[in-house]
Amino acid sequence: MKKRILTGITTTGIPHIGNYVGAIRPALSMVEDADESFFFLADYHSIIKNNDPTNILNSVKSIALAWLSCGLDPNKSYFYKQSDVPEIMELSWILNCVTAKGLMNRAHAYKSATSLNDNDPDKGITMGLFSYPVLMAADILMFDSTHVPVGLDQVQHLEMTRDIAARFNHLYKSVLTLPEPMIKEKENVVPGLDGRKMSKSYGNVIPLLENEKNLKKSIMKIVTNSLEPGVPKETENCTIYNLYKNFADKSDISAFETSYKEGISWGEAKEKLFQVINAELMPIRSKYLELEKDTDYINDLLSDGAKKARSLAKTKILEIKEVTGITKIT
Ligand code: TRP
């Protein structure tokens, strides 16, 4: 069987270091190792929690630019917007019809949203939020993905995808491929400015595509304890250190550890962190500045990507519809 990797990023907010380290960089490093790779902008997922069209559109643009600036090669990978492949929506409905409501009741994202409500558990809950995992399953199953690189927070969605696919295969015919999650190691959770997981919903992100000055400004905002310069410091649970680890090589990391024992000041540690991050982002930033002006190029590229993805999706959806009885009268 072909190895097909697939992953998407929800298009709310601007791309940040967490997206880069957690999703974009590892996904792109797997391209050579796979037979086919699919990277997409989950814009239909983004309207679940965001009703601001300008925000969505800006986010689609900047996340598309982030993938491309980080080295995505549209000749090697499928690259498209979810909304440009309407077959995914058709599949999503079909999957809705085989998905147990009880399975969705157990989804973490839905449960944590209802747990914030006191009296009315349904307050602020849309059907979109409730069936979010079904749309994600459609994204994955549409292209017979075999491997899905995800963070720990998405593992449950992958299990649900497998459950839904197995149920479909059992009810109709075995036409859906059950994907494997490729889980990134726990220690690779990228901390944000306040030490919690870097996430647009926490507002603690370090932006990916900002200029040098703003990158530095952002890094200087990392929250630390109040230990003075000269006092030895712990690397464990230190946000600066945990970020540094994701950008430096082994020898730099051990030198950084030594400087902690020797009482490096937080200011200096942040400066060192800025240096390693900036060194890695420099070529990405210059590619971004070059591409950013050319919206026609990005639009053409995405419409081209959608065309290629749709040629696979059209064949697959016909097969799926046929086994469900949504087909020509004979
Ligand atoms: N739910 C994912 C996230 O928020 C984004 C996503 C949508 C996705 N569809 C996907 C990831 C399919 C992997 C595969 O991070």
PDB file of C-alpha atoms in Angstrom, residues 95-96 98-111 129-134 137 155-168:
ATOM      1  CA  LEU A  95     -19.981  10.119   7.352  1.00  0.00           C
ATOM      2  CA  ASN A  96     -22.369  12.092   9.575  1.00  0.00           C
ATOM      3  CA  VAL A  98     -22.863   6.610  10.058  1.00  0.00           C
ATOM      4  CA  THR A  99     -21.391   8.420  13.072  1.00  0.00           C
ATOM      5  CA  ALA A 100     -22.897   7.665  16.462  1.00  0.00           C
ATOM      6  CA  LYS A 101     -23.938  10.785  18.342  1.00  0.00           C
ATOM      7  CA  GLY A 102     -22.531   9.183  21.468  1.00  0.00           C
ATOM      8  CA  LEU A 103     -19.098   9.067  19.894  1.00  0.00           C
ATOM      9  CA  MET A 104     -19.203  12.824  19.279  1.00  0.00           C
ATOM     10  CA  ASN A 105     -20.444  13.451  22.841  1.00  0.00           C
ATOM     11  CA  ARG A 106     -17.078  12.165  24.007  1.00  0.00           C
ATOM     12  CA  ALA A 107     -14.949  14.536  21.889  1.00  0.00           C
ATOM     13  CA  HIS A 108     -12.576  16.602  24.069  1.00  0.00           C
ATOM     14  CA  ALA A 109     -13.169  19.890  22.259  1.00  0.00           C
ATOM     15  CA  TYR A 110     -16.933  19.573  22.604  1.00  0.00           C
ATOM     16  CA  LYS A 111     -16.744  18.399  26.214  1.00  0.00           C
ATOM     17  CA  LEU A 129     -18.452  22.361  16.770  1.00  0.00           C
ATOM     18  CA  PHE A 130     -20.283  19.168  17.613  1.00  0.00           C
ATOM     19  CA  SER A 131     -19.492  17.448  14.322  1.00  0.00           C
ATOM     20  CA  TYR A 132     -15.993  18.909  13.932  1.00  0.00           C
ATOM     21  CA  PRO A 133     -14.415  15.422  14.142  1.00  0.00           C
ATOM     22  CA  VAL A 134     -16.616  14.186  11.283  1.00  0.00           C
ATOM     23  CA  ALA A 137     -12.495  12.389   9.251  1.00  0.00           C
ATOM     24  CA  VAL A 155      -5.061  11.911  18.718  1.00  0.00           C
ATOM     25  CA  GLN A 156      -8.648  11.416  19.830  1.00  0.00           C
ATOM     26  CA  HIS A 157      -9.856  12.811  16.488  1.00  0.00           C
ATOM     27  CA  LEU A 158      -7.742  10.233  14.699  1.00  0.00           C
ATOM     28  CA  GLU A 159      -9.243   7.449  16.772  1.00  0.00           C
ATOM     29  CA  MET A 160     -12.687   8.744  15.893  1.00  0.00           C
ATOM     30  CA  THR A 161     -11.733   8.800  12.229  1.00  0.00           C
ATOM     31  CA  ARG A 162     -10.768   5.150  12.470  1.00  0.00           C
ATOM     32  CA  ASP A 163     -14.019   4.312  14.286  1.00  0.00           C
ATOM     33  CA  ILE A 164     -16.120   6.114  11.690  1.00  0.00           C
ATOM     34  CA  ALA A 165     -14.269   4.501   8.783  1.00  0.00           C
ATOM     35  CA  ALA A 166     -14.561   1.035  10.309  1.00  0.00           C
ATOM     36  CA  ARG A 167     -18.289   1.540  10.840  1.00  0.00           C
ATOM     37  CA  PHE A 168     -18.738   2.662   7.241  1.00  0.00           C
TER      38      PHE A 168
END
